[in-house]
Amino acid sequence: MTDKYAVIGNPIGHTKSPMIHGSFAKDTGQDIDYVAIEGSLEHFADDVHAFRKAGGLGMNVTAPFKLQAFALATERLERAELAGATNALKFEGDRIIADNFDGVGLTNDIQRNLGFALKGARMLVLGAGGAVRGALLPFLAQQPELLVLANRTESKASDLATQLGAHGRVHSCSYGDLARERFDIVINGTSASLKAELPPVPAVALRNAKLAYELAYGKGLTPFLRLAHNAGVPKLADGVGMLVEQAAEAFVWWRGVRPDTRAVIDRMTIPLV
Ligand code: NDP
């Protein structure tokens, strides 16, 4: 019997997840049906329960439902707990299990696909929203020399740094203070690029960086990537690899089989410069 999975979001027309999971299933010989569901803004839980009752085994969750899915879960794994959000659910009888693969997907993309080690790196992360919260534990597990968080609402970054202090060398600072530091890897985890805006990061903070990574994908050379390019950063990347790698982690969690991500990433990649 064909096993059922889905991605739920609103809007959902833009989603690449059915294509990605369809490719994984074909390549690994898994018999699955993966569909996109436009979730109701008022009745998200009803949509999830209806899918479960129809035999659904798992769901990816995208905006704006990551917090509601977290609240709905009966069990939450550590990465989801820290993020306070989930991007993947697994259904087992009455159990709704929540995990968050955004961070591990990003870490895998940076290390395995792009070839930049996080161990010993000086990292700057812009933003303190859901995607960044999901990424911080996987980053710290790689033992960077330093992880600095900067966010428009500074208290969110400083709260996160305090919360994570036991896991590694992490601190927060204001955008204005970034000019005094040097970084190897700079990650734009804000949503500014979705509105073609630039977070107020000074160009000088990018002067020694080897990699500038934009979490948004499919936007080409965003204002942040343009700033990095003009500052001479030799490698630019957007979040397409993260998207495919987080999907691969969910696929392994659901199916017990690891798909190859390279061909899917290559197919989806748009040249940035
Ligand atoms: P959230 O809404 O949770 O957080 C948004 C963050 O961006 C906040 O820290 C906010 O600051 C900051 N921000 C928004 N606008 C600006 C601006 N103009 N200048 C400076 N800071 C700004 O979003 P997510 O964490 O869910 O998403 C962040 C990005 O990551 C998006 O671009 C999203 O598309 C991308 N993403 C990519 C994924 C992938 O697989 N590649 C997966 C998930 C997300 P403040 O706290 O002050 O409001």
PDB file of C-alpha atoms and ligand atoms in Angstrom:
ATOM      1  CA  MET A   1       0.000   0.000   0.000  1.00  0.00           C
ATOM      2  CA  THR A   2       1.242   3.491  -0.828  1.00  0.00           C
ATOM      3  CA  ASP A   3       2.214   5.452   2.312  1.00  0.00           C
ATOM      4  CA  LYS A   4       0.944   9.016   2.588  1.00  0.00           C
ATOM      5  CA  TYR A   5       2.925  12.125   3.484  1.00  0.00           C
ATOM      6  CA  ALA A   6       2.298  15.850   2.990  1.00  0.00           C
ATOM      7  CA  VAL A   7       3.577  19.358   3.454  1.00  0.00           C
ATOM      8  CA  ILE A   8       1.179  21.821   5.080  1.00  0.00           C
ATOM      9  CA  GLY A   9       1.428  25.629   4.865  1.00  0.00           C
ATOM     10  CA  ASN A  10      -0.562  28.706   3.818  1.00  0.00           C
ATOM     11  CA  PRO A  11       0.013  29.740   1.112  1.00  0.00           C
ATOM     12  CA  ILE A  12       1.473  26.516  -0.244  1.00  0.00           C
ATOM     13  CA  GLY A  13       1.465  26.996  -4.020  1.00  0.00           C
ATOM     14  CA  HIS A  14       5.195  27.819  -4.067  1.00  0.00           C
ATOM     15  CA  THR A  15       6.301  24.639  -2.286  1.00  0.00           C
ATOM     16  CA  LYS A  16       9.050  22.463  -3.758  1.00  0.00           C
ATOM     17  CA  SER A  17       8.610  19.699  -1.172  1.00  0.00           C
ATOM     18  CA  PRO A  18       6.428  17.312  -3.280  1.00  0.00           C
ATOM     19  CA  MET A  19       9.009  17.485  -6.066  1.00  0.00           C
ATOM     20  CA  ILE A  20      11.918  16.905  -3.653  1.00  0.00           C
ATOM     21  CA  HIS A  21      10.272  13.996  -1.816  1.00  0.00           C
ATOM     22  CA  GLY A  22       9.010  12.556  -5.098  1.00  0.00           C
ATOM     23  CA  SER A  23      12.603  12.490  -6.382  1.00  0.00           C
ATOM     24  CA  PHE A  24      13.863  10.910  -3.153  1.00  0.00           C
ATOM     25  CA  ALA A  25      11.135   8.231  -3.311  1.00  0.00           C
ATOM     26  CA  LYS A  26      11.872   7.404  -6.948  1.00  0.00           C
ATOM     27  CA  ASP A  27      15.638   7.190  -6.362  1.00  0.00           C
ATOM     28  CA  THR A  28      15.301   5.003  -3.262  1.00  0.00           C
ATOM     29  CA  GLY A  29      12.399   2.829  -4.502  1.00  0.00           C
ATOM     30  CA  GLN A  30      10.026   3.935  -1.715  1.00  0.00           C
ATOM     31  CA  ASP A  31       6.280   3.674  -2.401  1.00  0.00           C
ATOM     32  CA  ILE A  32       4.989   6.995  -1.110  1.00  0.00           C
ATOM     33  CA  ASP A  33       2.438   9.616  -2.105  1.00  0.00           C
ATOM     34  CA  TYR A  34       3.473  13.141  -1.021  1.00  0.00           C
ATOM     35  CA  VAL A  35       1.032  16.010  -1.481  1.00  0.00           C
ATOM     36  CA  ALA A  36       0.796  19.726  -0.627  1.00  0.00           C
ATOM     37  CA  ILE A  37      -2.034  20.828   1.685  1.00  0.00           C
ATOM     38  CA  GLU A  38      -3.126  24.427   2.088  1.00  0.00           C
ATOM     39  CA  GLY A  39      -3.857  24.466   5.825  1.00  0.00           C
ATOM     40  CA  SER A  40      -6.715  26.506   7.253  1.00  0.00           C
ATOM     41  CA  LEU A  41      -5.481  29.505   9.265  1.00  0.00           C
ATOM     42  CA  GLU A  42      -8.324  28.968  11.786  1.00  0.00           C
ATOM     43  CA  HIS A  43      -8.449  25.172  11.897  1.00  0.00           C
ATOM     44  CA  PHE A  44      -4.874  23.934  11.467  1.00  0.00           C
ATOM     45  CA  ALA A  45      -5.276  21.117  14.019  1.00  0.00           C
ATOM     46  CA  ASP A  46      -8.384  19.792  12.223  1.00  0.00           C
ATOM     47  CA  ASP A  47      -6.419  19.573   8.966  1.00  0.00           C
ATOM     48  CA  VAL A  48      -3.620  17.608  10.629  1.00  0.00           C
ATOM     49  CA  HIS A  49      -6.047  15.207  12.339  1.00  0.00           C
ATOM     50  CA  ALA A  50      -7.978  14.684   9.082  1.00  0.00           C
ATOM     51  CA  PHE A  51      -4.750  13.753   7.295  1.00  0.00           C
ATOM     52  CA  ARG A  52      -3.781  11.352  10.085  1.00  0.00           C
ATOM     53  CA  LYS A  53      -7.221   9.724  10.038  1.00  0.00           C
ATOM     54  CA  ALA A  54      -6.918   9.249   6.281  1.00  0.00           C
ATOM     55  CA  GLY A  55      -3.759   7.202   6.914  1.00  0.00           C
ATOM     56  CA  GLY A  56      -1.094   9.939   6.730  1.00  0.00           C
ATOM     57  CA  LEU A  57       2.205   8.928   8.340  1.00  0.00           C
ATOM     58  CA  GLY A  58       4.071  12.235   8.405  1.00  0.00           C
ATOM     59  CA  MET A  59       3.992  15.897   7.484  1.00  0.00           C
ATOM     60  CA  ASN A  60       6.414  18.675   6.764  1.00  0.00           C
ATOM     61  CA  VAL A  61       5.228  21.945   8.244  1.00  0.00           C
ATOM     62  CA  THR A  62       5.975  25.340   6.786  1.00  0.00           C
ATOM     63  CA  ALA A  63       4.943  28.957   7.446  1.00  0.00           C
ATOM     64  CA  PRO A  64       2.835  29.991   9.268  1.00  0.00           C
ATOM     65  CA  PHE A  65       2.190  26.719  11.118  1.00  0.00           C
ATOM     66  CA  LYS A  66       5.543  25.762  12.692  1.00  0.00           C
ATOM     67  CA  LEU A  67       4.521  27.005  16.150  1.00  0.00           C
ATOM     68  CA  GLN A  68       1.032  25.515  16.007  1.00  0.00           C
ATOM     69  CA  ALA A  69       2.455  22.158  14.944  1.00  0.00           C
ATOM     70  CA  PHE A  70       4.838  22.313  17.899  1.00  0.00           C
ATOM     71  CA  ALA A  71       1.901  22.957  20.244  1.00  0.00           C
ATOM     72  CA  LEU A  72      -0.116  20.114  18.707  1.00  0.00           C
ATOM     73  CA  ALA A  73       2.620  17.496  19.143  1.00  0.00           C
ATOM     74  CA  THR A  74       2.372  14.913  21.906  1.00  0.00           C
ATOM     75  CA  GLU A  75       6.190  14.442  21.916  1.00  0.00           C
ATOM     76  CA  ARG A  76       8.955  16.876  20.943  1.00  0.00           C
ATOM     77  CA  LEU A  77      12.572  16.080  20.204  1.00  0.00           C
ATOM     78  CA  GLU A  78      15.331  18.325  21.605  1.00  0.00           C
ATOM     79  CA  ARG A  79      15.927  20.406  18.461  1.00  0.00           C
ATOM     80  CA  ALA A  80      12.224  21.181  18.225  1.00  0.00           C
ATOM     81  CA  GLU A  81      12.121  22.065  21.936  1.00  0.00           C
ATOM     82  CA  LEU A  82      14.926  24.598  21.574  1.00  0.00           C
ATOM     83  CA  ALA A  83      13.463  26.114  18.424  1.00  0.00           C
ATOM     84  CA  GLY A  84       9.972  26.208  19.962  1.00  0.00           C
ATOM     85  CA  ALA A  85       8.884  25.168  16.482  1.00  0.00           C
ATOM     86  CA  THR A  86       8.690  22.069  14.336  1.00  0.00           C
ATOM     87  CA  ASN A  87       9.066  21.532  10.606  1.00  0.00           C
ATOM     88  CA  ALA A  88       8.368  17.790  10.581  1.00  0.00           C
ATOM     89  CA  LEU A  89       5.781  15.552  12.255  1.00  0.00           C
ATOM     90  CA  LYS A  90       5.572  11.777  12.449  1.00  0.00           C
ATOM     91  CA  PHE A  91       2.283  10.010  13.258  1.00  0.00           C
ATOM     92  CA  GLU A  92       2.347   6.697  15.136  1.00  0.00           C
ATOM     93  CA  GLY A  93      -1.107   5.661  16.416  1.00  0.00           C
ATOM     94  CA  ASP A  94      -2.144   8.446  18.811  1.00  0.00           C
ATOM     95  CA  ARG A  95       1.391   9.848  18.980  1.00  0.00           C
ATOM     96  CA  ILE A  96       2.284  13.056  17.122  1.00  0.00           C
ATOM     97  CA  ILE A  97       6.071  13.358  17.269  1.00  0.00           C
ATOM     98  CA  ALA A  98       7.748  16.668  16.380  1.00  0.00           C
ATOM     99  CA  ASP A  99      11.303  17.333  15.230  1.00  0.00           C
ATOM    100  CA  ASN A 100      13.022  20.273  13.572  1.00  0.00           C
ATOM    101  CA  PHE A 101      15.436  19.545  10.712  1.00  0.00           C
ATOM    102  CA  ASP A 102      16.046  23.122   9.499  1.00  0.00           C
ATOM    103  CA  GLY A 103      19.270  23.469  11.476  1.00  0.00           C
ATOM    104  CA  VAL A 104      20.759  20.100  10.679  1.00  0.00           C
ATOM    105  CA  GLY A 105      19.845  20.666   7.017  1.00  0.00           C
ATOM    106  CA  LEU A 106      21.711  23.974   7.039  1.00  0.00           C
ATOM    107  CA  THR A 107      24.724  22.470   8.829  1.00  0.00           C
ATOM    108  CA  ASN A 108      24.882  19.578   6.351  1.00  0.00           C
ATOM    109  CA  ASP A 109      24.701  21.964   3.419  1.00  0.00           C
ATOM    110  CA  ILE A 110      27.499  24.195   4.719  1.00  0.00           C
ATOM    111  CA  GLN A 111      29.807  21.334   5.700  1.00  0.00           C
ATOM    112  CA  ARG A 112      29.112  18.473   3.288  1.00  0.00           C
ATOM    113  CA  ASN A 113      27.965  20.276   0.154  1.00  0.00           C
ATOM    114  CA  LEU A 114      29.863  23.553   0.342  1.00  0.00           C
ATOM    115  CA  GLY A 115      32.930  22.165   2.130  1.00  0.00           C
ATOM    116  CA  PHE A 116      33.218  24.736   4.969  1.00  0.00           C
ATOM    117  CA  ALA A 117      34.042  23.265   8.380  1.00  0.00           C
ATOM    118  CA  LEU A 118      32.181  24.819  11.293  1.00  0.00           C
ATOM    119  CA  LYS A 119      34.630  23.416  13.842  1.00  0.00           C
ATOM    120  CA  GLY A 120      36.908  26.266  14.883  1.00  0.00           C
ATOM    121  CA  ALA A 121      35.086  28.787  12.653  1.00  0.00           C
ATOM    122  CA  ARG A 122      34.143  32.322  13.706  1.00  0.00           C
ATOM    123  CA  MET A 123      30.460  32.536  12.798  1.00  0.00           C
ATOM    124  CA  LEU A 124      28.069  35.460  12.570  1.00  0.00           C
ATOM    125  CA  VAL A 125      24.343  34.739  12.419  1.00  0.00           C
ATOM    126  CA  LEU A 126      21.890  37.542  11.600  1.00  0.00           C
ATOM    127  CA  GLY A 127      18.343  37.138  12.917  1.00  0.00           C
ATOM    128  CA  ALA A 128      16.747  35.356  15.865  1.00  0.00           C
ATOM    129  CA  GLY A 129      13.541  33.950  14.394  1.00  0.00           C
ATOM    130  CA  GLY A 130      12.379  30.362  14.004  1.00  0.00           C
ATOM    131  CA  ALA A 131      14.950  29.262  11.423  1.00  0.00           C
ATOM    132  CA  VAL A 132      17.873  30.631  13.445  1.00  0.00           C
ATOM    133  CA  ARG A 133      16.552  29.089  16.663  1.00  0.00           C
ATOM    134  CA  GLY A 134      16.469  25.703  14.928  1.00  0.00           C
ATOM    135  CA  ALA A 135      20.028  26.118  13.652  1.00  0.00           C
ATOM    136  CA  LEU A 136      21.873  27.065  16.816  1.00  0.00           C
ATOM    137  CA  LEU A 137      22.151  23.683  18.565  1.00  0.00           C
ATOM    138  CA  PRO A 138      23.373  21.906  15.380  1.00  0.00           C
ATOM    139  CA  PHE A 139      25.908  24.755  14.876  1.00  0.00           C
ATOM    140  CA  LEU A 140      27.214  24.564  18.431  1.00  0.00           C
ATOM    141  CA  ALA A 141      27.478  20.775  18.197  1.00  0.00           C
ATOM    142  CA  GLN A 142      30.178  21.379  15.547  1.00  0.00           C
ATOM    143  CA  GLN A 143      32.225  23.445  18.049  1.00  0.00           C
ATOM    144  CA  PRO A 144      32.786  26.747  16.249  1.00  0.00           C
ATOM    145  CA  GLU A 145      35.399  28.988  17.884  1.00  0.00           C
ATOM    146  CA  LEU A 146      32.775  31.691  18.271  1.00  0.00           C
ATOM    147  CA  LEU A 147      29.105  32.186  17.408  1.00  0.00           C
ATOM    148  CA  VAL A 148      27.800  35.747  17.405  1.00  0.00           C
ATOM    149  CA  LEU A 149      24.084  36.562  17.093  1.00  0.00           C
ATOM    150  CA  ALA A 150      22.794  39.934  15.910  1.00  0.00           C
ATOM    151  CA  ASN A 151      19.116  40.777  15.629  1.00  0.00           C
ATOM    152  CA  ARG A 152      17.031  43.873  14.959  1.00  0.00           C
ATOM    153  CA  THR A 153      15.194  43.268  18.245  1.00  0.00           C
ATOM    154  CA  GLU A 154      18.331  42.867  20.315  1.00  0.00           C
ATOM    155  CA  SER A 155      16.654  41.250  23.339  1.00  0.00           C
ATOM    156  CA  LYS A 156      15.717  38.176  21.265  1.00  0.00           C
ATOM    157  CA  ALA A 157      19.359  37.565  20.345  1.00  0.00           C
ATOM    158  CA  SER A 158      20.619  38.129  23.887  1.00  0.00           C
ATOM    159  CA  ASP A 159      17.946  35.804  25.346  1.00  0.00           C
ATOM    160  CA  LEU A 160      18.967  33.106  22.879  1.00  0.00           C
ATOM    161  CA  ALA A 161      22.671  33.546  23.662  1.00  0.00           C
ATOM    162  CA  THR A 162      21.919  33.201  27.382  1.00  0.00           C
ATOM    163  CA  GLN A 163      19.784  30.120  26.795  1.00  0.00           C
ATOM    164  CA  LEU A 164      22.548  28.453  24.750  1.00  0.00           C
ATOM    165  CA  GLY A 165      25.559  29.500  26.822  1.00  0.00           C
ATOM    166  CA  ALA A 166      25.968  25.988  28.241  1.00  0.00           C
ATOM    167  CA  HIS A 167      26.368  24.528  24.737  1.00  0.00           C
ATOM    168  CA  GLY A 168      29.327  26.614  23.515  1.00  0.00           C
ATOM    169  CA  ARG A 169      30.882  30.052  23.065  1.00  0.00           C
ATOM    170  CA  VAL A 170      27.941  32.128  21.911  1.00  0.00           C
ATOM    171  CA  HIS A 171      27.183  35.792  22.474  1.00  0.00           C
ATOM    172  CA  SER A 172      24.979  38.508  21.039  1.00  0.00           C
ATOM    173  CA  CYS A 173      25.750  42.040  19.966  1.00  0.00           C
ATOM    174  CA  SER A 174      24.063  44.927  18.207  1.00  0.00           C
ATOM    175  CA  TYR A 175      24.386  45.386  14.453  1.00  0.00           C
ATOM    176  CA  GLY A 176      26.407  48.530  15.179  1.00  0.00           C
ATOM    177  CA  ASP A 177      28.999  46.610  17.201  1.00  0.00           C
ATOM    178  CA  LEU A 178      29.681  44.097  14.417  1.00  0.00           C
ATOM    179  CA  ALA A 179      32.238  46.356  12.731  1.00  0.00           C
ATOM    180  CA  ARG A 180      34.752  45.432  15.451  1.00  0.00           C
ATOM    181  CA  GLU A 181      34.669  41.661  14.839  1.00  0.00           C
ATOM    182  CA  ARG A 182      36.005  39.374  12.097  1.00  0.00           C
ATOM    183  CA  PHE A 183      34.120  36.307  10.878  1.00  0.00           C
ATOM    184  CA  ASP A 184      34.801  33.310   8.634  1.00  0.00           C
ATOM    185  CA  ILE A 185      31.151  32.525   7.902  1.00  0.00           C
ATOM    186  CA  VAL A 186      28.249  35.008   7.859  1.00  0.00           C
ATOM    187  CA  ILE A 187      24.687  33.685   7.694  1.00  0.00           C
ATOM    188  CA  ASN A 188      21.642  35.815   6.943  1.00  0.00           C
ATOM    189  CA  GLY A 189      18.854  34.118   8.899  1.00  0.00           C
ATOM    190  CA  THR A 190      16.588  37.163   8.797  1.00  0.00           C
ATOM    191  CA  SER A 191      13.559  37.296   6.534  1.00  0.00           C
ATOM    192  CA  ALA A 192      14.636  40.721   5.189  1.00  0.00           C
ATOM    193  CA  SER A 193      15.450  39.273   1.748  1.00  0.00           C
ATOM    194  CA  LEU A 194      11.842  38.160   1.256  1.00  0.00           C
ATOM    195  CA  LYS A 195      11.054  41.888   0.973  1.00  0.00           C
ATOM    196  CA  ALA A 196      14.280  42.711  -0.887  1.00  0.00           C
ATOM    197  CA  GLU A 197      15.570  44.464   2.251  1.00  0.00           C
ATOM    198  CA  LEU A 198      19.033  44.437   3.766  1.00  0.00           C
ATOM    199  CA  PRO A 199      19.539  43.761   7.481  1.00  0.00           C
ATOM    200  CA  PRO A 200      21.693  46.590   8.876  1.00  0.00           C
ATOM    201  CA  VAL A 201      24.938  44.592   8.874  1.00  0.00           C
ATOM    202  CA  PRO A 202      28.003  46.783   8.207  1.00  0.00           C
ATOM    203  CA  ALA A 203      29.963  45.682   5.105  1.00  0.00           C
ATOM    204  CA  VAL A 204      33.131  45.693   7.169  1.00  0.00           C
ATOM    205  CA  ALA A 205      31.812  42.707   9.182  1.00  0.00           C
ATOM    206  CA  LEU A 206      32.089  40.672   5.960  1.00  0.00           C
ATOM    207  CA  ARG A 207      35.617  41.670   5.020  1.00  0.00           C
ATOM    208  CA  ASN A 208      37.316  38.426   6.132  1.00  0.00           C
ATOM    209  CA  ALA A 209      34.446  36.046   5.462  1.00  0.00           C
ATOM    210  CA  LYS A 210      34.997  33.027   3.204  1.00  0.00           C
ATOM    211  CA  LEU A 211      31.291  32.187   2.951  1.00  0.00           C
ATOM    212  CA  ALA A 212      28.135  34.307   2.952  1.00  0.00           C
ATOM    213  CA  TYR A 213      24.985  32.177   3.265  1.00  0.00           C
ATOM    214  CA  GLU A 214      21.439  33.432   2.660  1.00  0.00           C
ATOM    215  CA  LEU A 215      18.707  31.253   4.152  1.00  0.00           C
ATOM    216  CA  ALA A 216      16.091  32.473   1.672  1.00  0.00           C
ATOM    217  CA  TYR A 217      16.210  30.645  -1.658  1.00  0.00           C
ATOM    218  CA  GLY A 218      15.201  31.276  -5.231  1.00  0.00           C
ATOM    219  CA  LYS A 219      15.695  35.041  -4.860  1.00  0.00           C
ATOM    220  CA  GLY A 220      18.959  35.315  -6.798  1.00  0.00           C
ATOM    221  CA  LEU A 221      21.466  37.907  -5.591  1.00  0.00           C
ATOM    222  CA  THR A 222      19.624  39.318  -2.553  1.00  0.00           C
ATOM    223  CA  PRO A 223      20.696  42.637  -0.995  1.00  0.00           C
ATOM    224  CA  PHE A 224      22.679  40.659   1.607  1.00  0.00           C
ATOM    225  CA  LEU A 225      24.450  38.509  -0.997  1.00  0.00           C
ATOM    226  CA  ARG A 226      25.156  41.615  -3.085  1.00  0.00           C
ATOM    227  CA  LEU A 227      26.719  43.296  -0.053  1.00  0.00           C
ATOM    228  CA  ALA A 228      28.867  40.195   0.511  1.00  0.00           C
ATOM    229  CA  HIS A 229      29.826  40.007  -3.152  1.00  0.00           C
ATOM    230  CA  ASN A 230      30.848  43.662  -3.163  1.00  0.00           C
ATOM    231  CA  ALA A 231      32.837  43.097   0.050  1.00  0.00           C
ATOM    232  CA  GLY A 232      34.823  40.401  -1.788  1.00  0.00           C
ATOM    233  CA  VAL A 233      33.409  37.303  -0.063  1.00  0.00           C
ATOM    234  CA  PRO A 234      34.578  34.466  -2.351  1.00  0.00           C
ATOM    235  CA  LYS A 235      31.676  32.026  -1.847  1.00  0.00           C
ATOM    236  CA  LEU A 236      27.982  32.923  -1.858  1.00  0.00           C
ATOM    237  CA  ALA A 237      25.151  30.458  -1.268  1.00  0.00           C
ATOM    238  CA  ASP A 238      21.396  30.577  -0.845  1.00  0.00           C
ATOM    239  CA  GLY A 239      19.140  28.242   1.127  1.00  0.00           C
ATOM    240  CA  VAL A 240      18.283  25.752  -1.602  1.00  0.00           C
ATOM    241  CA  GLY A 241      20.781  23.229  -0.228  1.00  0.00           C
ATOM    242  CA  MET A 242      19.346  23.693   3.263  1.00  0.00           C
ATOM    243  CA  LEU A 243      15.844  23.069   1.917  1.00  0.00           C
ATOM    244  CA  VAL A 244      16.843  19.815   0.236  1.00  0.00           C
ATOM    245  CA  GLU A 245      18.999  18.635   3.159  1.00  0.00           C
ATOM    246  CA  GLN A 246      16.237  19.207   5.746  1.00  0.00           C
ATOM    247  CA  ALA A 247      13.888  17.265   3.464  1.00  0.00           C
ATOM    248  CA  ALA A 248      16.423  14.421   3.330  1.00  0.00           C
ATOM    249  CA  GLU A 249      16.586  14.295   7.149  1.00  0.00           C
ATOM    250  CA  ALA A 250      12.781  14.052   7.360  1.00  0.00           C
ATOM    251  CA  PHE A 251      12.825  11.326   4.689  1.00  0.00           C
ATOM    252  CA  VAL A 252      15.345   9.303   6.712  1.00  0.00           C
ATOM    253  CA  TRP A 253      13.257   9.804   9.866  1.00  0.00           C
ATOM    254  CA  TRP A 254      10.087   8.572   8.150  1.00  0.00           C
ATOM    255  CA  ARG A 255      11.443   5.892   5.821  1.00  0.00           C
ATOM    256  CA  GLY A 256      14.762   4.734   7.341  1.00  0.00           C
ATOM    257  CA  VAL A 257      16.522   5.251   3.994  1.00  0.00           C
ATOM    258  CA  ARG A 258      18.941   8.095   3.151  1.00  0.00           C
ATOM    259  CA  PRO A 259      18.372   9.659  -0.271  1.00  0.00           C
ATOM    260  CA  ASP A 260      21.103  11.239  -2.359  1.00  0.00           C
ATOM    261  CA  THR A 261      20.625  15.019  -2.324  1.00  0.00           C
ATOM    262  CA  ARG A 262      23.203  16.140  -4.919  1.00  0.00           C
ATOM    263  CA  ALA A 263      21.156  15.712  -8.088  1.00  0.00           C
ATOM    264  CA  VAL A 264      18.096  17.422  -6.578  1.00  0.00           C
ATOM    265  CA  ILE A 265      20.150  20.396  -5.357  1.00  0.00           C
ATOM    266  CA  ASP A 266      21.847  20.721  -8.746  1.00  0.00           C
ATOM    267  CA  ARG A 267      18.481  20.710 -10.485  1.00  0.00           C
ATOM    268  CA  MET A 268      17.110  23.482  -8.233  1.00  0.00           C
ATOM    269  CA  THR A 269      20.175  25.716  -8.040  1.00  0.00           C
ATOM    270  CA  ILE A 270      20.012  29.120  -9.725  1.00  0.00           C
ATOM    271  CA  PRO A 271      23.401  30.785 -10.361  1.00  0.00           C
ATOM    272  CA  LEU A 272      23.802  33.770  -7.996  1.00  0.00           C
ATOM    273  CA  VAL A 273      26.383  35.832  -9.904  1.00  0.00           C
TER     274      VAL A 273
HETATM  275  P1  NDP B   1      10.871  34.593  11.377  1.00  0.00           P
HETATM  276  O1  NDP B   1       9.711  35.435  10.988  1.00  0.00           O
HETATM  277  O2  NDP B   1      10.719  33.603  12.469  1.00  0.00           O
HETATM  278  O3  NDP B   1      12.076  35.592  11.832  1.00  0.00           O
HETATM  279  C1  NDP B   1      12.413  36.685  11.037  1.00  0.00           C
HETATM  280  C2  NDP B   1      13.732  37.296  11.528  1.00  0.00           C
HETATM  281  O4  NDP B   1      14.163  38.277  10.568  1.00  0.00           O
HETATM  282  C3  NDP B   1      13.632  38.017  12.868  1.00  0.00           C
HETATM  283  O5  NDP B   1      14.831  37.851  13.568  1.00  0.00           O
HETATM  284  C4  NDP B   1      13.445  39.496  12.427  1.00  0.00           C
HETATM  285  O6  NDP B   1      13.910  40.420  13.379  1.00  0.00           O
HETATM  286  C5  NDP B   1      14.344  39.538  11.223  1.00  0.00           C
HETATM  287  N1  NDP B   1      14.004  40.575  10.246  1.00  0.00           N
HETATM  288  C6  NDP B   1      12.915  40.637   9.437  1.00  0.00           C
HETATM  289  N2  NDP B   1      12.986  41.711   8.611  1.00  0.00           N
HETATM  290  C7  NDP B   1      14.154  42.338   8.897  1.00  0.00           C
HETATM  291  C8  NDP B   1      14.804  43.498   8.388  1.00  0.00           C
HETATM  292  N3  NDP B   1      14.252  44.229   7.406  1.00  0.00           N
HETATM  293  N4  NDP B   1      16.002  43.828   8.905  1.00  0.00           N
HETATM  294  C9  NDP B   1      16.569  43.097   9.890  1.00  0.00           C
HETATM  295  N5  NDP B   1      16.000  41.984  10.423  1.00  0.00           N
HETATM  296  C10 NDP B   1      14.814  41.621   9.925  1.00  0.00           C
HETATM  297  O7  NDP B   1      11.392  33.940  10.028  1.00  0.00           O
HETATM  298  P2  NDP B   1      12.097  32.514   9.845  1.00  0.00           P
HETATM  299  O8  NDP B   1      13.150  32.380  10.886  1.00  0.00           O
HETATM  300  O9  NDP B   1      11.072  31.458   9.711  1.00  0.00           O
HETATM  301  O10 NDP B   1      12.758  32.686   8.373  1.00  0.00           O
HETATM  302  C11 NDP B   1      13.949  33.445   8.209  1.00  0.00           C
HETATM  303  C12 NDP B   1      14.466  33.244   6.788  1.00  0.00           C
HETATM  304  O11 NDP B   1      14.869  31.892   6.625  1.00  0.00           O
HETATM  305  C13 NDP B   1      13.449  33.521   5.676  1.00  0.00           C
HETATM  306  O12 NDP B   1      14.117  34.167   4.618  1.00  0.00           O
HETATM  307  C14 NDP B   1      12.999  32.133   5.257  1.00  0.00           C
HETATM  308  O13 NDP B   1      12.581  32.089   3.913  1.00  0.00           O
HETATM  309  C15 NDP B   1      14.307  31.365   5.436  1.00  0.00           C
HETATM  310  N6  NDP B   1      14.102  29.908   5.635  1.00  0.00           N
HETATM  311  C16 NDP B   1      14.731  29.068   4.772  1.00  0.00           C
HETATM  312  C17 NDP B   1      14.599  27.710   4.902  1.00  0.00           C
HETATM  313  C18 NDP B   1      15.296  26.797   3.939  1.00  0.00           C
HETATM  314  O14 NDP B   1      15.050  25.591   3.979  1.00  0.00           O
HETATM  315  N7  NDP B   1      16.182  27.317   3.107  1.00  0.00           N
HETATM  316  C19 NDP B   1      13.792  27.116   6.000  1.00  0.00           C
HETATM  317  C20 NDP B   1      13.212  28.098   6.890  1.00  0.00           C
HETATM  318  C21 NDP B   1      13.362  29.447   6.695  1.00  0.00           C
HETATM  319  P3  NDP B   1      12.969  40.863  14.634  1.00  0.00           P
HETATM  320  O15 NDP B   1      13.129  39.789  15.664  1.00  0.00           O
HETATM  321  O16 NDP B   1      13.543  42.164  15.056  1.00  0.00           O
HETATM  322  O17 NDP B   1      11.565  40.962  14.098  1.00  0.00           O
END
